[in-house]
PDB file of C-alpha atoms in Angstrom:
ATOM      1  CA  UNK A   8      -8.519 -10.166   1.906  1.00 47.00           C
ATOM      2  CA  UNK A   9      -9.925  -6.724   2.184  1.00 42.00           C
ATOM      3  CA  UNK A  10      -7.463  -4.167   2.910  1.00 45.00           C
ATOM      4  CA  UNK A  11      -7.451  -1.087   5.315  1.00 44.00           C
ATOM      5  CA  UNK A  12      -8.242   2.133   3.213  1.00 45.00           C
ATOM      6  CA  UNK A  13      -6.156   4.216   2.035  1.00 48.00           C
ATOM      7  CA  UNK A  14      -8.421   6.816   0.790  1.00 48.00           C
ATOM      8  CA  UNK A  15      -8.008   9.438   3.066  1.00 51.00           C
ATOM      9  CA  UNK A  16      -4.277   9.984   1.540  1.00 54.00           C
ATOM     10  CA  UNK A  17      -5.873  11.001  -1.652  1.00 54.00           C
ATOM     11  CA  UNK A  18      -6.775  14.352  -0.136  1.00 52.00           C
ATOM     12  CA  UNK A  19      -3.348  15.402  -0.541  1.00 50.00           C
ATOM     13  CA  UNK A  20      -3.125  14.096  -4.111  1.00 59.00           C
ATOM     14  CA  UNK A  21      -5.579  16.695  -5.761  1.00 56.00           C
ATOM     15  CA  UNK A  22      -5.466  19.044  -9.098  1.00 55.00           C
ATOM     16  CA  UNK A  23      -7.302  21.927  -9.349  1.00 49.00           C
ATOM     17  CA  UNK A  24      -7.787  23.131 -12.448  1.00 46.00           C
ATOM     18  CA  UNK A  25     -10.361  24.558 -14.085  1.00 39.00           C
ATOM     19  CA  UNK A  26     -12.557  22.061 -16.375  1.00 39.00           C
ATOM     20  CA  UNK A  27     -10.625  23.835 -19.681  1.00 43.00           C
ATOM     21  CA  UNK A  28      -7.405  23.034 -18.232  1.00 54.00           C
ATOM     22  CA  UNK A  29      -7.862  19.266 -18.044  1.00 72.00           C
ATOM     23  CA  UNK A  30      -7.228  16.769 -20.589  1.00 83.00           C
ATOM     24  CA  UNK A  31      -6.475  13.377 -20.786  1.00 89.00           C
ATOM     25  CA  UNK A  32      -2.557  13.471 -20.437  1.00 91.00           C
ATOM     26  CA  UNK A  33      -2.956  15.637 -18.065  1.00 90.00           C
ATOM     27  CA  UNK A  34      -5.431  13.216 -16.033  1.00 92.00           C
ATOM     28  CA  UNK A  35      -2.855  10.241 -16.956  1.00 94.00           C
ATOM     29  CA  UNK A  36      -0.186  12.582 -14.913  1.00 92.00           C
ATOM     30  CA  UNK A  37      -1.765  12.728 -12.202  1.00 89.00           C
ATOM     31  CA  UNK A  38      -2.238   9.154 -11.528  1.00 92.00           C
ATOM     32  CA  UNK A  39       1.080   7.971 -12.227  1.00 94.00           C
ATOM     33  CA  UNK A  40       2.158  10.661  -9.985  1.00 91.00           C
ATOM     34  CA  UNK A  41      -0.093  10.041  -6.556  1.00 90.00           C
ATOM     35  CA  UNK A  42       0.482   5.898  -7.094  1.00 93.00           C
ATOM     36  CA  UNK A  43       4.452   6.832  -7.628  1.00 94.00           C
ATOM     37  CA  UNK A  44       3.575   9.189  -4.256  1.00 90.00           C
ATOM     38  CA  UNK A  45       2.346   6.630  -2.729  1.00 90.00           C
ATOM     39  CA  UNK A  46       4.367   3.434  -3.408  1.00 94.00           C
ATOM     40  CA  UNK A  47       7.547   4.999  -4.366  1.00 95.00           C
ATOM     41  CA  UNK A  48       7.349   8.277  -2.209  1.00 93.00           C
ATOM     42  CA  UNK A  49       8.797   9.730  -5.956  1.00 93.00           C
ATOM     43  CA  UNK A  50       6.251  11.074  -8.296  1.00 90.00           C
ATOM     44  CA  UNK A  51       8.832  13.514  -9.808  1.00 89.00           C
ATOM     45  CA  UNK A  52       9.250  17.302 -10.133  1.00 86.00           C
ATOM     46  CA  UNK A  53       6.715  18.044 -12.702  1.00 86.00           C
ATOM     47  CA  UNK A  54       4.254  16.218 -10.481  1.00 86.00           C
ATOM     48  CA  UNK A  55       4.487  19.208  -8.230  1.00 84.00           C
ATOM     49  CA  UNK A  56       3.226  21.574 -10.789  1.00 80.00           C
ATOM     50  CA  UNK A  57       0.100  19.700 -11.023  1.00 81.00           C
ATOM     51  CA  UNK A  58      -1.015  18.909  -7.347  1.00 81.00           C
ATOM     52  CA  UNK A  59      -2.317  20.843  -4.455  1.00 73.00           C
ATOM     53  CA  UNK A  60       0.807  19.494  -2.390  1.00 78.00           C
ATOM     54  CA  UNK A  61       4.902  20.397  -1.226  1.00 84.00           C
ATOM     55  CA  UNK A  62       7.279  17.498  -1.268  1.00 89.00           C
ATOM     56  CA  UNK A  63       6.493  17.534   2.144  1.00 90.00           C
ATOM     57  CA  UNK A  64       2.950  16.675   2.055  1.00 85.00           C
ATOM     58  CA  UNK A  65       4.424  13.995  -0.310  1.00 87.00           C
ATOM     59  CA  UNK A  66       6.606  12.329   2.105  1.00 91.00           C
ATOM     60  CA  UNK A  67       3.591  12.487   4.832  1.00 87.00           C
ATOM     61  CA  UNK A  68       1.762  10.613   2.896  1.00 87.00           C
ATOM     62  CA  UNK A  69       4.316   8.159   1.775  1.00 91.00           C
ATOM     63  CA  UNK A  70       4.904   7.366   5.004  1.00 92.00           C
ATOM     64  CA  UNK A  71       1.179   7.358   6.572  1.00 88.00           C
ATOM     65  CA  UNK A  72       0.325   4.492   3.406  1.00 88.00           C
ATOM     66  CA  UNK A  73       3.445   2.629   4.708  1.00 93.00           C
ATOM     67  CA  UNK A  74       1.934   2.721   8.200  1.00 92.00           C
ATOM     68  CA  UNK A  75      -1.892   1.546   6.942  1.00 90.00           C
ATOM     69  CA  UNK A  76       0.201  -1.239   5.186  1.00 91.00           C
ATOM     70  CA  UNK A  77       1.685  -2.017   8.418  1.00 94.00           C
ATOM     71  CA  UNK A  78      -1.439  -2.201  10.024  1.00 93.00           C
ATOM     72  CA  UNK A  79      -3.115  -4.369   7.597  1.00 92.00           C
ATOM     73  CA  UNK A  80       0.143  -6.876   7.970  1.00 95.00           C
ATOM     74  CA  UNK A  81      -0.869  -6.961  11.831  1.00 95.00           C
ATOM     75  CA  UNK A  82      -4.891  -7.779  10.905  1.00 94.00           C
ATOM     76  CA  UNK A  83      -3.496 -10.491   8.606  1.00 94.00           C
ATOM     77  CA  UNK A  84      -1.106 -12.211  10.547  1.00 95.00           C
ATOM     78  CA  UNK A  85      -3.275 -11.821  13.785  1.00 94.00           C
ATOM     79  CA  UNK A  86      -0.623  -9.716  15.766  1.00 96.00           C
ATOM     80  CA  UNK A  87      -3.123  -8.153  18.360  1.00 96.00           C
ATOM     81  CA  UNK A  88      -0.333  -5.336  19.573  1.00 96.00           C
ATOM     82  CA  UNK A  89       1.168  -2.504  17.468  1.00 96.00           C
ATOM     83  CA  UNK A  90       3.492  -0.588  19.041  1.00 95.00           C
ATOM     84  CA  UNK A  91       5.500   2.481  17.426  1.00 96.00           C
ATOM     85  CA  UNK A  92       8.589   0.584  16.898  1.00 97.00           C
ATOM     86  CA  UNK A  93       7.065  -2.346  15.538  1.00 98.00           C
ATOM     87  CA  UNK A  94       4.875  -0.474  13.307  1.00 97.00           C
ATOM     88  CA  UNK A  95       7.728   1.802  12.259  1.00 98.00           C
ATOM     89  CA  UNK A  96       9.872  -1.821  11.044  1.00 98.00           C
ATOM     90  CA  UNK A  97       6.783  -3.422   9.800  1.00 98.00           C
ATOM     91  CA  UNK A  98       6.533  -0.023   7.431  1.00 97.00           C
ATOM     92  CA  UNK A  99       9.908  -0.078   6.484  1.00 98.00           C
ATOM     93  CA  UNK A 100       9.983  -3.705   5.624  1.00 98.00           C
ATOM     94  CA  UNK A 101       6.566  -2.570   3.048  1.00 97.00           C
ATOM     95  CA  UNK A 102       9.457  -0.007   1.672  1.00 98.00           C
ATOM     96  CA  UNK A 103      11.761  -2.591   0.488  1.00 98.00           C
ATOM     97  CA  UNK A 104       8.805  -4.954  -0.841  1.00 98.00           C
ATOM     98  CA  UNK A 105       7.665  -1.543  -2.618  1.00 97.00           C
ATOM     99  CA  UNK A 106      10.393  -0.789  -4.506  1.00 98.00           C
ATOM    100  CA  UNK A 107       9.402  -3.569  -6.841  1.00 98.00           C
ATOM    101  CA  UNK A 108       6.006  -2.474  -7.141  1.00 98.00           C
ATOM    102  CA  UNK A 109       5.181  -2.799 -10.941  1.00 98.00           C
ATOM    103  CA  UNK A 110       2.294  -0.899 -13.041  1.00 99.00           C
ATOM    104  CA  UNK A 111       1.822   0.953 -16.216  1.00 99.00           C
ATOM    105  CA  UNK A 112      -0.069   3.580 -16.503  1.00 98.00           C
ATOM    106  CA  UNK A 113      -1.960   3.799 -19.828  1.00 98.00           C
ATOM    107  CA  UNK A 114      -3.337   6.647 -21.733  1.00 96.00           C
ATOM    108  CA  UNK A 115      -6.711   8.622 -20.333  1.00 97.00           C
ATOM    109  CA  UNK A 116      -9.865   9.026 -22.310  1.00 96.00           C
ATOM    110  CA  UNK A 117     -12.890  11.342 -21.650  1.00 95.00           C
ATOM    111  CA  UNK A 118     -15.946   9.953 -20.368  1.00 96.00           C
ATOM    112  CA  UNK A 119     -19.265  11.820 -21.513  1.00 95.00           C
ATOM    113  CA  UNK A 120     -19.618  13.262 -17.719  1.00 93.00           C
ATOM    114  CA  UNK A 121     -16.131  15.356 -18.373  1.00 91.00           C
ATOM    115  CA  UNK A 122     -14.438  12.724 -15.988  1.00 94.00           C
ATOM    116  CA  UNK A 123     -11.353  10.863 -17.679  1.00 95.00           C
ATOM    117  CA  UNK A 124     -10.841   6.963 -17.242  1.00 98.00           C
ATOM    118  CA  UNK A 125      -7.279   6.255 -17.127  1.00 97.00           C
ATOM    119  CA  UNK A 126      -6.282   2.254 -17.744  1.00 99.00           C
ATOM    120  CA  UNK A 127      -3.676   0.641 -15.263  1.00 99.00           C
ATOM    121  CA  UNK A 128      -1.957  -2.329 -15.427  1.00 99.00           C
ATOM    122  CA  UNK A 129      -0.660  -3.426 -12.038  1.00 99.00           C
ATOM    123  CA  UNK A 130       1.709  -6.996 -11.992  1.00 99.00           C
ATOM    124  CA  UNK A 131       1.403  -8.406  -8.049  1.00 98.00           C
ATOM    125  CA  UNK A 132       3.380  -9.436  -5.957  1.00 99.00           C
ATOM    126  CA  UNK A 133       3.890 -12.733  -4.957  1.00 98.00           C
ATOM    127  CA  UNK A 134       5.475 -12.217  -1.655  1.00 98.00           C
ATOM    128  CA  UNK A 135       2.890 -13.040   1.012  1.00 97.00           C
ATOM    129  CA  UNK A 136       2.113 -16.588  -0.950  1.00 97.00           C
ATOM    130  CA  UNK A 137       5.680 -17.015  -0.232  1.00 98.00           C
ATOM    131  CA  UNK A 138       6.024 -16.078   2.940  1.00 98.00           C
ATOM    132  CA  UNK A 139       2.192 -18.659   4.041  1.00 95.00           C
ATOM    133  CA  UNK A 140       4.454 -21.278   2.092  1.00 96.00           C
ATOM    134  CA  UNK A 141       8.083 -21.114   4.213  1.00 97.00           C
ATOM    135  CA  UNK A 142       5.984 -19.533   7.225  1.00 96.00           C
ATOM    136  CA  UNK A 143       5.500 -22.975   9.167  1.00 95.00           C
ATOM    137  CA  UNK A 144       8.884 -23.000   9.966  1.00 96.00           C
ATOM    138  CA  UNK A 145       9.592 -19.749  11.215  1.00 97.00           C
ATOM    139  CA  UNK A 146       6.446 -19.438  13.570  1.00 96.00           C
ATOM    140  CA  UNK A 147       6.988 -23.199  14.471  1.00 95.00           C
ATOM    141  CA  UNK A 148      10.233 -22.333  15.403  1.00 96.00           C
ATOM    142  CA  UNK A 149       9.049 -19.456  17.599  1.00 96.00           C
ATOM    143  CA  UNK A 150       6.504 -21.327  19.495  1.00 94.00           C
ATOM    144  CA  UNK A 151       8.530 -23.968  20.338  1.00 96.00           C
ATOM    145  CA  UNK A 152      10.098 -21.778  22.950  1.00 96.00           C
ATOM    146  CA  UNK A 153       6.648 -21.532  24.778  1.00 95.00           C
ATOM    147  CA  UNK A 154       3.943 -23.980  26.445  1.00 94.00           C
ATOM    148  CA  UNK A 155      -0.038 -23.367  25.985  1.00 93.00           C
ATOM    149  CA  UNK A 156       0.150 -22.792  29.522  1.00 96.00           C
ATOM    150  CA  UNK A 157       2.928 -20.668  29.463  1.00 96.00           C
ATOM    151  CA  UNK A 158       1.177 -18.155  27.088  1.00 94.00           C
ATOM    152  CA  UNK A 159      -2.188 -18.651  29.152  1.00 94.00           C
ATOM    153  CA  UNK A 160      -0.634 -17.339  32.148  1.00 97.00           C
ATOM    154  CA  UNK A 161       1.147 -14.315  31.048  1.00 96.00           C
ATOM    155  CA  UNK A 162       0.546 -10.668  31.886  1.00 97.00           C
ATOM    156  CA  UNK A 163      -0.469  -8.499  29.566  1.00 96.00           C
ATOM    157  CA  UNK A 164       2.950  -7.192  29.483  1.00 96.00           C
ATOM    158  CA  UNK A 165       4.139 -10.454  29.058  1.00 97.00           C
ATOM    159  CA  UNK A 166       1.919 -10.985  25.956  1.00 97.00           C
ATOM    160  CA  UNK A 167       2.976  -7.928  24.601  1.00 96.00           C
ATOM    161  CA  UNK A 168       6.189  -8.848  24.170  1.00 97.00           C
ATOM    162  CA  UNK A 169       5.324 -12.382  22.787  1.00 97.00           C
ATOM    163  CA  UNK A 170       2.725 -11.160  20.114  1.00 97.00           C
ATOM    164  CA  UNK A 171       6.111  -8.404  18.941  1.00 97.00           C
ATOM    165  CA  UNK A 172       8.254 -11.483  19.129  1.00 98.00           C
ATOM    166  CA  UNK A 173       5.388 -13.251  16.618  1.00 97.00           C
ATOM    167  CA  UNK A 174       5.138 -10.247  14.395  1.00 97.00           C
ATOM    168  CA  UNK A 175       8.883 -10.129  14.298  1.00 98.00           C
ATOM    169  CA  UNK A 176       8.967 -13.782  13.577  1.00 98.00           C
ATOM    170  CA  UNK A 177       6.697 -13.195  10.019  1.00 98.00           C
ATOM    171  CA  UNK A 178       8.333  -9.753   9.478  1.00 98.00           C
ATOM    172  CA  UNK A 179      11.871 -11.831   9.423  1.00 98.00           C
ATOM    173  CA  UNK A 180      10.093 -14.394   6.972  1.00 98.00           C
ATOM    174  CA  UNK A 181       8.827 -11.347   4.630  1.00 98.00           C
ATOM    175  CA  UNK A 182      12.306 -10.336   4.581  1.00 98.00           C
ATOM    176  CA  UNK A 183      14.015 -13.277   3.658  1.00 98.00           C
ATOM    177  CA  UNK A 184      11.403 -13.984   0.763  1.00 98.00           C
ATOM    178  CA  UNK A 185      11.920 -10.643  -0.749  1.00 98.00           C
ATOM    179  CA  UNK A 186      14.835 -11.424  -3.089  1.00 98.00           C
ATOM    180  CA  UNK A 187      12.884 -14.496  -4.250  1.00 98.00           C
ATOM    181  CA  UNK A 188       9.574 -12.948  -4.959  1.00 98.00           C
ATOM    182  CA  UNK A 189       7.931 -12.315  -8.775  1.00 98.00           C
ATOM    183  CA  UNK A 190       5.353 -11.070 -10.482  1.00 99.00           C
ATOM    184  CA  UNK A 191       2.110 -12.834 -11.108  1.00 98.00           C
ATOM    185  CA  UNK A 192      -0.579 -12.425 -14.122  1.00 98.00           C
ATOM    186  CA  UNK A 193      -1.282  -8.781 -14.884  1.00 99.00           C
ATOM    187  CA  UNK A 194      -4.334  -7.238 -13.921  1.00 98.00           C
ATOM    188  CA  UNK A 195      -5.579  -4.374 -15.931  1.00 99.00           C
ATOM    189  CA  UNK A 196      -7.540  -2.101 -14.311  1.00 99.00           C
ATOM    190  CA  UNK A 197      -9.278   1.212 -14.886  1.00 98.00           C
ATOM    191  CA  UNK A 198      -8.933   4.438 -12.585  1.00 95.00           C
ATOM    192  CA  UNK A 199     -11.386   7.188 -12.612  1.00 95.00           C
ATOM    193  CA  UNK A 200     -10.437  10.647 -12.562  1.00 92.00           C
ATOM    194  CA  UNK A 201     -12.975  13.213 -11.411  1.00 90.00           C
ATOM    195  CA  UNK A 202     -13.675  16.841 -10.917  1.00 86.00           C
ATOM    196  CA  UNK A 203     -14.760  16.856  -6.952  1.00 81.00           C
ATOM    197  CA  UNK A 204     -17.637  19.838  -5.580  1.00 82.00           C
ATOM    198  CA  UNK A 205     -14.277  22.287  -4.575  1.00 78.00           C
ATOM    199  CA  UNK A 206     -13.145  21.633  -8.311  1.00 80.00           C
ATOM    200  CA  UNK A 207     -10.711  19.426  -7.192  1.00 81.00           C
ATOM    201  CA  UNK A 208     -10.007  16.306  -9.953  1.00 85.00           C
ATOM    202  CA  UNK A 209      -9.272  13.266  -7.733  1.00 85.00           C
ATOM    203  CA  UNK A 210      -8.647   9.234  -8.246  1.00 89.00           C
ATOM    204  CA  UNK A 211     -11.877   7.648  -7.766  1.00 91.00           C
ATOM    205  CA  UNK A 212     -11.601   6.077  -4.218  1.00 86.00           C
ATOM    206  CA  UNK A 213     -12.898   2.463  -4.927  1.00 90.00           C
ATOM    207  CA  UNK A 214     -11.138   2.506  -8.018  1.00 94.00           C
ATOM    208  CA  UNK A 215      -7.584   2.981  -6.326  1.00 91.00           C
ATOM    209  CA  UNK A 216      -8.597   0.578  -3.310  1.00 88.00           C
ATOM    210  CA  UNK A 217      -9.002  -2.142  -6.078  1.00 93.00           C
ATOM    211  CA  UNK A 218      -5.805  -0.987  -7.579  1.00 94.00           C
ATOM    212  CA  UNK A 219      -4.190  -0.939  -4.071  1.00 92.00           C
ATOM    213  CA  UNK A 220      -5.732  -4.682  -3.221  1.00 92.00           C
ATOM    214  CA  UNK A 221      -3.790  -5.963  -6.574  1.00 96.00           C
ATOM    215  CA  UNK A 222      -0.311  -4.580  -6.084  1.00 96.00           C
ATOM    216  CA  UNK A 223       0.555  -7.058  -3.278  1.00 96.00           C
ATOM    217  CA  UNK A 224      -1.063 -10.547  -3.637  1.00 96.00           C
ATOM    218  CA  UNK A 225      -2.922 -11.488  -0.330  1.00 93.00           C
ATOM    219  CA  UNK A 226      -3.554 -15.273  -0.451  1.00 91.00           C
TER     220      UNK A 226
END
């Protein structure tokens, strides 16, 4: 399952310092920070005097990687409408599964380019193998209200509001599985952090998108 990227919020979550002022706890920082940014929407007070960002530009981007979550959800679970309100539960649902995000963020060493590589170990969740196993019986459930040719006939508006009523359906599911959900094997990982042409030091991209692809299990 290939995710939607989440790159572009690493723009926010930049150090600038000169090459001098770099060193491996302070590279380890930084990533424990922008993933605590970005899953937690908490990467703590010191984080601040690090990064090119305000608490605000935090909370923007919390929020924006809650929103690419919710549109992955959609891609995965074939909901062909996104609305703002559905998006905006779909997000918040990702919030609550979030919160038990799990990774350890392991001491940096400097490679012999000046860049640091910073070890992660991320534990996924197990939630959306859950949710494909008890699924059947919500979306069952759901369709059993409507006819093929019921759903062949309607007007787009119509379809709309069946496809939310789907999406609602699996979001209800996710829900319900969240107190049951665990851990699987640990995946360790390794996170490059680099100094960027504006002397900017930055989480390599396809390094994080790996890291992001492990924290939630897609079956």
């Amino acid at each position: 399952m290939k995710k939607l990227a989440l790159a572009p919020l690493l723009l926010a979550l930049a150090l600038l310092l000169t090459a001098c002022g770099v060193g491996g706890a302070v590279a380890s920082r930084l990533v424990q920070g922008n993933l605590d940014a970005i899953y937690f929407g908490e990467p703590g007070e010191d984080y601040f005097e690090l990064v090119n960002a305000t608490p605000e530009d935090i909370e923007e981007t919390y929020q924006q990687g809650m929103e690419v979550e919710a549109q992955t959800f959609a891609y995965y679970y074939s909901v062909d409408y996104l609305p703002d309100d559905l998006l905006a539960e779909i997000a918040d649902m990702y919030k609550q599964i979030y919160q038990s995000a799990k990774y350890e963020v392991g001491t940096a060493s400097e490679l012999s380019d000046g860049s640091y590589a910073v070890p992660v170990t991320v534990y996924p969740l197990n939630i959306l193998e859950l949710v494909n196993e008890r699924g059947a019986e919500y979306t069952e459930a759901y369709n059993a209200q409507f006819t093929d040719g019921q759903i062949a006939s309607m007007t787009e508006e119509e379809y709309m509001e069946y496809d939310a009523g789907w999406a609602r359906t699996i979001v209800q599911c996710c829900l319900d599985c969240i107190p049951d959900m665990d851990y699987m094997e640990p995946e360790s990982l390794v996170i490059q952090v680099a100094q960027d042409s504006d002397g900017y030091w930055r989480m390599n991209e396809d390094d994080f998108a790996a890291f992001d692809a492990a924290v939630i299990y897609y079956p």
